Coordinates of C-alpha atoms and ligand atoms in Angstrom, one line a residue:
Chain A
X28 CA 0.0 0.0 0.0
X29 CA 1.5 3.3 -1.1
X30 CA 1.0 6.2 1.3
X31 CA -0.3 9.4 -0.1
X32 CA 2.3 12.2 0.0
X33 CA -0.5 14.7 0.9
X34 CA -1.3 12.8 4.1
X35 CA 0.2 13.1 7.5
X36 CA 1.9 10.2 9.2
X37 CA 2.3 9.9 13.0
X38 CA 5.9 9.8 14.1
X39 CA 5.5 10.4 17.8
X40 CA 2.6 9.3 20.2
X41 CA 0.9 11.9 22.4
X42 CA 2.5 10.3 25.4
X43 CA 5.9 10.5 23.7
X44 CA 5.4 14.2 23.0
X45 CA 4.4 15.0 26.6
X46 CA 7.4 13.0 27.8
X47 CA 9.7 14.9 25.5
X48 CA 8.5 18.2 26.8
X49 CA 8.9 17.0 30.4
X50 CA 12.4 15.9 29.7
X51 CA 13.3 19.1 27.9
X52 CA 11.8 21.5 30.4
X53 CA 13.2 19.7 33.5
X54 CA 16.6 19.5 31.8
X55 CA 16.7 23.2 30.9
X56 CA 15.6 24.3 34.4
X57 CA 18.2 21.9 35.9
X58 CA 20.8 23.4 33.7
X59 CA 19.8 26.9 34.5
X60 CA 19.8 26.3 38.3
X61 CA 23.0 24.3 37.8
X62 CA 24.7 27.4 36.3
X63 CA 23.3 29.3 39.2
X64 CA 25.0 27.0 41.7
X65 CA 28.2 26.6 39.7
X66 CA 28.9 30.3 39.3
X67 CA 26.9 31.5 42.3
X68 CA 24.7 33.7 40.0
X69 CA 22.5 35.7 42.2
X70 CA 19.8 36.5 39.6
X71 CA 19.3 32.9 38.8
X72 CA 18.8 32.2 42.5
X73 CA 16.3 35.0 42.7
X74 CA 14.3 33.5 39.7
X75 CA 14.0 30.3 41.7
X76 CA 12.9 32.1 44.9
X77 CA 16.4 32.1 46.5
X78 CA 19.2 29.6 46.7
X79 CA 17.7 27.4 49.5
X80 CA 14.5 27.0 47.4
X81 CA 16.5 26.5 44.3
X82 CA 18.3 23.5 45.9
X83 CA 15.0 21.9 46.7
X84 CA 13.6 22.6 43.2
X85 CA 16.8 21.4 41.6
X86 CA 16.7 18.1 43.6
X87 CA 13.0 17.4 42.8
X88 CA 13.3 18.4 39.2
X89 CA 16.1 15.8 39.1
X90 CA 13.4 13.2 40.1
X91 CA 11.2 14.4 37.2
X92 CA 14.2 14.4 34.8
X93 CA 15.0 10.8 35.9
X94 CA 11.5 9.6 35.4
X95 CA 11.2 11.1 31.9
X96 CA 14.7 9.9 30.9
X97 CA 13.7 6.3 31.9
X98 CA 10.4 6.7 30.0
X99 CA 12.2 8.0 27.0
X100 CA 13.9 4.7 26.6
X101 CA 10.5 3.1 25.9
X102 CA 10.1 5.4 23.0
X103 CA 13.5 5.8 21.6
X104 CA 16.0 3.2 22.8
X105 CA 15.2 0.4 20.4
X106 CA 15.5 2.6 17.4
X107 CA 18.7 4.2 18.7
X108 CA 20.6 1.0 19.2
X109 CA 19.8 -0.3 15.7
X110 CA 22.6 0.4 13.3
X111 CA 23.5 -0.9 9.8
X112 CA 25.8 -0.1 6.9
X113 CA 23.9 3.0 6.0
X114 CA 24.8 4.4 9.3
X115 CA 28.5 4.1 8.5
X116 CA 27.9 5.8 5.2
X117 CA 26.0 8.5 7.0
X118 CA 29.0 9.2 9.3
X119 CA 31.3 9.3 6.2
X120 CA 29.0 11.9 4.6
X121 CA 28.9 13.8 8.0
X122 CA 25.1 13.5 7.7
X123 CA 25.1 16.3 5.1
X124 CA 25.4 18.8 7.9
X125 CA 28.6 20.3 6.5
X126 CA 27.4 20.5 2.9
X127 CA 24.0 20.1 1.2
X128 CA 25.6 18.7 -1.9
X129 CA 26.6 15.2 -0.6
X130 CA 24.2 12.3 -1.0
X131 CA 22.8 11.2 2.3
X132 CA 22.2 7.4 2.7
X133 CA 18.6 6.4 3.4
X134 CA 17.7 6.6 7.1
X135 CA 15.0 5.0 9.3
X136 CA 12.9 7.1 11.7
X137 CA 16.0 8.8 13.2
X138 CA 19.3 9.5 11.5
X139 CA 22.7 8.2 12.7
X140 CA 23.5 11.5 14.4
X141 CA 20.3 11.6 16.2
X142 CA 20.7 8.1 17.4
X143 CA 24.3 8.7 18.7
X144 CA 23.2 11.9 20.3
X145 CA 20.4 10.1 22.1
X146 CA 22.9 7.5 23.4
X147 CA 25.2 10.3 24.5
X148 CA 22.4 12.0 26.4
X149 CA 21.4 8.7 27.9
X150 CA 24.9 8.1 29.2
X151 CA 25.5 11.6 30.5
X152 CA 21.9 11.8 31.8
X153 CA 22.4 8.7 33.9
X154 CA 25.8 9.9 35.0
X155 CA 24.4 13.2 36.2
X156 CA 21.4 11.5 37.8
X157 CA 23.5 8.9 39.7
X158 CA 26.0 11.5 41.0
X159 CA 23.2 14.0 41.7
X160 CA 21.4 11.6 43.9
X161 CA 24.6 10.8 45.7
X162 CA 25.3 14.6 46.4
X163 CA 21.7 14.9 47.6
X164 CA 21.4 11.8 49.8
X165 CA 24.9 10.8 51.0
X166 CA 26.6 14.0 52.1
X167 CA 28.4 12.3 55.0
X168 CA 30.8 10.3 52.8
X169 CA 33.5 12.8 51.8
X170 CA 35.3 10.7 49.1
X171 CA 32.0 9.8 47.5
X172 CA 30.9 13.5 47.6
X173 CA 34.1 14.7 46.0
X174 CA 33.9 12.3 43.1
X175 CA 30.2 12.7 42.6
X176 CA 30.5 16.5 42.6
X177 CA 33.3 16.3 40.1
X178 CA 31.5 13.8 37.8
X179 CA 28.1 15.7 38.2
X180 CA 29.8 18.8 36.9
X181 CA 31.7 17.0 34.1
X182 CA 28.4 15.6 32.8
X183 CA 26.9 19.0 33.3
X184 CA 29.4 20.5 30.8
X185 CA 28.4 17.8 28.3
X186 CA 24.7 18.5 28.8
X187 CA 25.2 22.2 28.6
X188 CA 26.9 21.8 25.3
X189 CA 24.4 19.3 24.0
X190 CA 21.3 21.4 24.6
X191 CA 22.1 24.3 22.3
X192 CA 23.3 22.0 19.5
X193 CA 20.2 19.9 19.8
X194 CA 17.8 22.9 19.8
X195 CA 19.7 24.4 16.8
X196 CA 19.7 21.2 14.7
X197 CA 16.2 20.1 15.9
X198 CA 14.3 23.3 15.5
X199 CA 16.3 25.8 13.4
X200 CA 18.5 23.9 11.0
X201 CA 15.9 21.5 9.9
X202 CA 12.6 23.3 9.2
X203 CA 9.6 21.1 9.6
X204 CA 10.8 19.2 12.6
X205 CA 9.3 21.4 15.3
X206 CA 5.8 20.1 14.5
X207 CA 6.9 16.6 15.7
X208 CA 7.2 18.2 19.2
X209 CA 3.7 19.7 18.9
X210 CA 1.5 17.4 16.8
X211 CA 3.6 14.3 16.5
X212 CA 2.8 14.0 12.8
X213 CA 4.8 14.9 9.7
X214 CA 3.8 15.0 6.0
X215 CA 4.4 11.8 4.2
X216 CA 6.4 13.5 1.5
X217 CA 8.7 14.9 4.1
X218 CA 9.1 11.6 5.9
X219 CA 9.8 9.9 2.6
X220 CA 12.7 12.2 2.1
X221 CA 14.1 12.2 5.6
X222 CA 13.2 8.6 6.7
X223 CA 12.8 6.6 3.5
X224 CA 13.4 3.2 5.3
X225 CA 10.7 3.8 7.8
X226 CA 8.1 4.8 5.1
X227 CA 9.1 1.8 3.1
X228 CA 8.5 -0.5 6.1
X229 CA 5.1 1.1 6.7
X230 CA 4.2 0.7 3.1
X231 CA 5.3 -2.9 3.1
X232 CA 3.2 -3.4 6.2
X233 CA 6.3 -4.4 8.3
X234 CA 5.9 -1.5 10.7
X235 CA 3.0 -1.1 13.1
Chain B
X9 CA 42.5 45.9 58.3
X10 CA 45.1 43.6 59.8
X11 CA 44.2 39.9 59.5
X12 CA 43.3 38.6 62.9
X13 CA 44.1 35.1 64.2
X14 CA 44.5 32.7 67.1
X15 CA 47.7 31.3 68.3
X16 CA 47.1 27.9 69.9
X17 CA 49.8 26.5 72.1
X18 CA 49.2 22.9 73.2
X19 CA 52.0 23.1 75.7
X20 CA 50.1 25.7 77.7
X21 CA 46.7 24.0 77.5
X22 CA 45.7 22.2 80.7
X23 CA 42.6 20.5 79.1
X24 CA 40.1 22.3 81.3
X25 CA 37.6 22.8 78.4
X26 CA 36.6 26.3 79.6
X27 CA 36.9 27.4 76.0
X28 CA 34.4 24.7 74.9
X29 CA 31.9 25.9 77.5
X30 CA 32.5 29.6 76.7
X31 CA 31.9 28.9 73.0
X32 CA 28.6 27.2 73.8
X33 CA 27.6 30.0 76.1
X34 CA 28.2 32.8 73.6
X35 CA 26.7 30.9 70.6
X36 CA 23.7 29.6 72.7
X37 CA 24.4 26.0 71.9
X38 CA 22.9 23.1 73.9
X39 CA 24.9 20.3 75.6
X40 CA 25.4 17.1 73.6
X41 CA 24.5 13.9 75.4
X42 CA 27.4 11.6 75.3
X43 CA 28.5 8.3 76.9
X44 CA 31.7 7.6 78.7
X45 CA 34.1 6.2 76.1
X46 CA 37.1 5.9 78.3
X47 CA 38.6 9.3 77.6
X48 CA 38.3 12.7 79.0
X49 CA 37.8 13.9 75.5
X50 CA 34.2 14.8 75.3
X51 CA 32.2 15.1 73.1
X52 CA 34.0 12.6 70.9
X53 CA 33.7 14.7 67.8
X54 CA 32.8 18.2 66.6
X55 CA 29.1 18.6 65.9
X56 CA 26.6 21.2 65.1
X57 CA 26.5 22.2 68.7
X58 CA 30.3 22.0 69.4
X59 CA 32.4 24.4 67.3
X60 CA 35.5 23.9 69.4
X61 CA 36.7 20.8 71.1
X62 CA 39.9 19.9 73.0
X63 CA 41.4 16.8 71.5
X64 CA 43.2 14.6 74.1
X65 CA 46.0 12.5 72.7
X66 CA 47.9 10.1 74.9
X67 CA 51.1 9.6 73.0
X68 CA 54.2 8.6 75.1
X69 CA 57.5 10.1 74.0
X70 CA 61.0 8.8 74.6
X71 CA 61.4 11.0 77.6
X72 CA 57.9 11.1 78.9
X73 CA 55.9 7.8 79.2
X74 CA 52.7 9.7 80.2
X75 CA 52.7 12.4 77.6
X76 CA 49.2 13.9 77.3
X77 CA 48.6 16.4 74.6
X78 CA 45.7 18.8 74.5
X79 CA 44.9 20.7 71.3
X80 CA 41.9 22.8 70.3
X81 CA 40.2 21.4 67.2
X82 CA 38.1 23.8 65.2
X83 CA 37.7 25.8 62.0
X84 CA 41.1 27.0 60.9
X85 CA 39.8 30.1 59.0
X86 CA 41.9 29.3 56.0
X87 CA 42.9 32.0 53.6
X88 CA 42.3 29.7 50.6
X89 CA 39.3 28.0 52.1
X90 CA 38.2 24.7 50.5
X91 CA 34.7 25.1 52.0
X92 CA 34.3 28.5 50.2
X93 CA 35.6 27.1 46.9
X94 CA 33.1 24.3 46.7
X95 CA 30.0 26.1 48.2
X96 CA 27.3 26.6 45.6
X97 CA 25.4 29.3 47.5
X98 CA 26.6 32.9 47.3
X99 CA 27.0 34.5 50.7
X100 CA 26.5 31.3 52.8
X101 CA 30.2 31.4 53.6
X102 CA 32.0 34.7 53.6
X103 CA 35.2 36.3 54.7
X104 CA 35.0 39.1 57.3
X105 CA 37.4 42.1 57.1
X106 CA 39.4 40.4 59.9
X107 CA 39.9 37.3 57.8
X108 CA 37.4 35.0 59.6
X109 CA 35.4 32.5 57.6
X110 CA 31.9 33.2 58.8
X111 CA 28.5 31.7 58.0
X112 CA 25.1 33.2 57.0
X113 CA 22.6 30.4 57.7
X114 CA 19.9 32.2 55.8
X115 CA 21.9 31.7 52.6
X116 CA 23.1 28.2 53.2
X117 CA 21.2 25.6 51.2
X118 CA 22.3 22.7 53.4
X119 CA 24.0 20.7 50.6
X120 CA 26.9 19.8 52.8
X121 CA 29.5 20.1 50.0
X122 CA 31.6 22.3 52.3
X123 CA 32.5 19.2 54.4
X124 CA 33.8 17.6 51.2
X125 CA 35.8 20.7 50.4
X126 CA 37.4 21.2 53.9
X127 CA 40.9 19.7 54.4
X128 CA 40.4 19.6 58.2
X129 CA 37.1 17.8 58.4
X130 CA 35.5 20.7 60.2
X131 CA 32.0 21.5 58.9
X132 CA 29.1 20.1 60.9
X133 CA 25.4 20.8 60.5
X134 CA 22.5 21.7 62.8
X135 CA 19.1 20.1 62.9
X136 CA 18.1 22.4 60.1
X137 CA 20.9 20.8 57.9
X138 CA 22.6 24.1 57.7
X139 CA 26.3 24.7 58.3
X140 CA 27.1 25.3 62.0
X141 CA 30.7 25.9 62.7
X142 CA 33.2 28.3 64.4
X143 CA 33.1 31.8 62.9
X144 CA 36.0 33.1 65.0
X145 CA 33.2 34.9 66.9
X146 CA 32.9 37.2 63.9
X147 CA 29.9 38.8 65.6
X148 CA 32.0 39.7 68.7
X149 CA 34.9 40.9 66.6
X150 CA 32.6 43.2 64.7
X151 CA 31.9 44.9 68.0
X152 CA 35.4 45.1 69.2
X153 CA 35.3 42.0 71.5
X154 CA 37.7 39.1 71.3
X155 CA 36.6 35.5 70.6
X156 CA 35.0 33.8 73.5
X157 CA 37.5 30.8 73.7
X158 CA 40.5 33.2 73.8
X159 CA 38.8 35.4 76.4
X160 CA 38.1 32.5 78.7
X161 CA 41.3 30.5 78.4
X162 CA 43.0 30.7 81.8
X163 CA 46.5 29.8 80.6
X164 CA 46.9 31.8 77.4
X165 CA 46.8 28.6 75.3
X166 CA 44.5 30.4 72.9
X167 CA 45.9 33.8 72.1
X168 CA 44.0 36.3 69.9
X169 CA 45.5 39.2 68.0
X170 CA 46.9 40.5 64.7
X171 CA 48.0 37.4 62.9
X172 CA 51.5 38.8 62.1
X173 CA 52.0 39.7 65.8
X174 CA 51.1 36.2 66.8
X175 CA 53.6 34.7 64.4
X176 CA 56.2 37.1 65.7
X177 CA 55.5 36.1 69.3
X178 CA 55.7 32.4 68.5
X179 CA 59.0 32.8 66.7
X180 CA 60.4 34.8 69.6
X181 CA 59.3 32.0 71.9
X182 CA 61.5 29.7 69.9
X183 CA 59.1 28.0 67.5
X184 CA 60.9 27.9 64.2
X185 CA 57.9 26.8 62.3
X186 CA 54.3 27.8 63.2
X187 CA 51.8 25.4 61.9
X188 CA 49.5 27.2 59.5
X189 CA 51.8 30.1 58.8
X190 CA 51.9 29.4 55.1
X191 CA 49.5 26.4 54.5
X192 CA 46.5 27.1 52.3
X193 CA 47.5 30.7 51.9
X194 CA 47.9 31.0 55.7
X195 CA 45.6 29.7 58.4
X196 CA 43.8 32.1 60.8
X197 CA 44.3 29.5 63.5
X198 CA 48.0 29.1 64.1
X199 CA 49.5 26.3 66.2
X200 CA 52.8 26.3 68.1
X201 CA 53.6 22.6 67.9
X202 CA 56.7 21.3 69.6
X203 CA 56.5 18.0 67.8
X204 CA 55.3 16.7 64.4
X205 CA 51.8 18.0 63.6
X206 CA 50.4 14.5 63.1
X207 CA 51.1 13.7 66.8
X208 CA 48.5 16.4 67.5
X209 CA 46.1 15.1 65.0
X210 CA 46.9 17.4 62.1
X211 CA 48.2 16.6 58.6
X212 CA 51.8 17.6 57.9
X213 CA 50.8 19.4 54.8
X214 CA 47.1 20.2 54.6
X215 CA 45.7 20.5 51.1
X216 CA 42.4 21.0 49.4
X217 CA 41.4 17.9 47.5
X218 CA 43.0 18.0 44.0
X219 CA 39.6 17.1 42.4
X220 CA 38.1 20.3 43.8
X221 CA 41.1 22.4 42.5
X222 CA 41.0 20.7 39.1
X223 CA 37.4 21.5 38.7
X224 CA 37.3 25.0 40.0
X225 CA 40.5 26.2 38.5
X226 CA 40.6 24.5 35.1
X227 CA 37.4 22.7 34.1
X228 CA 34.8 25.2 35.3
X229 CA 35.7 27.9 32.9
X230 CA 35.4 25.4 30.1
X231 CA 31.6 25.2 30.6
X232 CA 31.3 28.9 29.6
X233 CA 33.8 28.7 26.8
X234 CA 32.1 25.5 25.5
X235 CA 28.7 27.1 25.6
X236 CA 29.9 30.1 23.8
X237 CA 31.7 27.8 21.3
X238 CA 28.7 25.7 20.4
X239 CA 26.4 28.8 20.2
X240 CA 28.9 30.4 17.8
X241 CA 29.2 27.2 15.8
X242 CA 25.5 27.1 15.4
X243 CA 25.3 30.6 14.1
X244 CA 28.2 30.0 11.7
X245 CA 26.6 26.8 10.5
X246 CA 23.3 28.6 9.9
X247 CA 24.9 31.2 7.7
X248 CA 27.7 29.2 6.1
X249 CA 25.8 25.9 5.3
X250 CA 22.3 26.9 6.0
X251 CA 19.3 24.9 7.1
X252 CA 18.3 21.6 5.6
X253 CA 15.2 22.7 3.7
X254 CA 13.0 19.9 2.5
X255 CA 11.0 20.9 -0.6
X256 CA 7.5 19.6 -0.9
X257 CA 7.6 17.8 -4.3
X258 CA 3.9 18.4 -4.9
X259 CA 3.9 22.0 -3.8
X260 CA 2.6 23.3 -7.1
X261 CA 0.2 20.5 -7.7
X262 CA -3.4 20.7 -6.8
X263 CA -4.1 19.5 -3.3
X264 CA -5.9 16.1 -3.5
X265 CA -8.6 15.4 -1.0
Ligands
LIG315 C1 18.7 13.3 39.5 C2 19.1 14.5 39.1 C3 19.9 15.5 39.8 C4 20.1 15.6 41.2 C5 19.5 14.8 42.3 C6 21.0 16.7 41.4 C7 21.5 17.2 42.6 C8 22.4 18.2 42.7 C9 22.9 18.6 44.0 C10 22.5 18.1 45.3 C11 23.8 19.6 43.7 C12 24.6 20.3 44.8 C13 24.0 21.6 45.0 C14 22.7 21.5 45.5 O1 22.5 20.9 46.6 O2 21.8 22.0 44.8 C15 23.8 19.8 42.4 C16 24.5 20.7 41.8 C17 24.5 20.9 40.4 N1 23.7 20.3 39.5 FE1 22.5 18.8 39.9 N2 21.2 17.2 40.2 C18 20.6 16.5 39.2 C19 20.5 16.7 37.9 C20 21.2 17.7 37.3 C21 21.1 17.9 35.9 C22 20.2 17.2 34.9 C23 21.9 19.0 35.7 C24 22.2 19.7 34.4 C25 22.2 19.2 33.2 C26 22.5 19.3 36.9 C27 23.5 20.3 37.1 C28 24.0 20.7 38.3 C29 25.1 21.7 38.5 C30 25.9 22.4 37.4 C31 25.4 21.8 39.8 C32 26.4 22.8 40.5 C33 27.5 22.0 41.1 C34 28.3 22.9 42.0 O3 27.8 23.2 43.1 O4 29.4 23.2 41.7 N3 22.1 18.5 37.9 N4 22.9 18.9 41.8
LIG316 S1 39.0 24.8 58.2 FE1 37.5 23.9 56.8 S2 35.6 25.0 57.3 FE2 37.3 26.2 58.3 S3 37.8 27.8 56.7 FE3 39.2 26.0 56.4 S4 38.1 24.8 54.8 FE4 36.6 26.2 55.7
LIG317 S1 26.1 23.4 53.3 FE1 25.8 25.6 53.2 S2 27.8 26.5 53.5 FE2 28.1 24.3 53.1 S3 28.5 24.2 50.9 FE3 26.3 23.9 51.2 S4 25.4 25.9 51.0 FE4 27.6 26.2 51.3

């Protein structure tokens, strides 16, 4: 069955969209309050009703962030650990990010860069979560505190670098993607171009 | 203003604990319930209600089989203070004009990172989880009074004064090296040790944990540089390469129902 290019196809479930926003907002607020702590920025503290309140908010947002990162695996993990030879070709072509002239190998729902980025976020995310909980809950152990604080901050640098790149590539550099975060659907013609393997699977009835 | 300090001389201390009590009295701290653990040292450790404690060390020397050393254990008011380096809350820990490391409980967020940053295992916390430690009686000093422990000490084992004068006094009394004179930029609490510092329970060369230094001195600035870097890279990419526009192949055709 061939899909009509004029139709819309669902790429993300409603639950998936809500979870993505939860992840994004908690992460951005955690990063913002994190910068506040790291550089003792008074105005950020004030935005969060003062530093003592910001600590409580930071800790509980961490719980929200943890829950939505775990849930995100339900939606994205399987896709993101599936690689084939096209992924190697994609890396060689740098995903077409450096030039629009190169041919980009056919991709599934997500491209190689997106998959790797997700795995990176997952790794750093769980790193920052584990160390965050240690700082929060085990302050009496000095060695554990020193290491957790260090790794928490190291993962923080990674996260702080990832967020702007992700927002740029996701929302600005690839017009048409923002609607996935809002409606969860994309035009079939668009998906055929960006995710030909996925559309092919759907058309062949191999995909739900 | 001259940096103020304390000169602590274990040889003069008689272990009477008057300073412990005076400290509690001024800072309105309740007693700690403890159990007899076979030593006059009591309470067994610093806590949120005990900012100053006399440590009793029974360490025989070659000439003295019953050597008993008393030394005041408390915040050292470091010049380069590990607690201040690691603290995420502005104003929770601050330096007074006299060089004391003081605490503002209203600003403390109770994260307890300062304990991890302190090379002397000093910070302790109250029931409210907020930092509760010796402030060198910053509130008294502000009003021209000297710290309670020093005022009370009957033997002069805790002397208060201009830090340079104290060092001069100790040198004149024959101490070639005053503990804390140069460590961590210079400690506010100086010790006239006759023997190796570790006999008195202090590290030979106190240092802030290198992970804390590595982070604060070298890696921390990277997070700003990195953020600026990726933001700039995004802008450059936008103009140099441009967005990945996907053209609708049927744009001009009639929309089918
Ligand atoms: C489970 C999640 C998390 C927990 C439990 C947690 C907990 C903490 C705690 C306890 C601190 C010490 C200061 C304070 O008490 O507030 C802290 C600091 C910080 N957190 Fe988190 N955090 C979590 C997630 C995150 C995330 C996702 C980020 C950013 C991406 C982040 C960034 C930071 C930064 C930068 C600091 C400042 C460290 C410093 O004081 O030098 N945290 N976090
Ligand atoms: S002794 Fe510890 S608590 Fe006191 S100033 Fe030095 S680092 Fe801070
Ligand atoms: S417990 Fe208070 S003083 Fe200590 S590091 Fe945390 S905010 Fe700073």
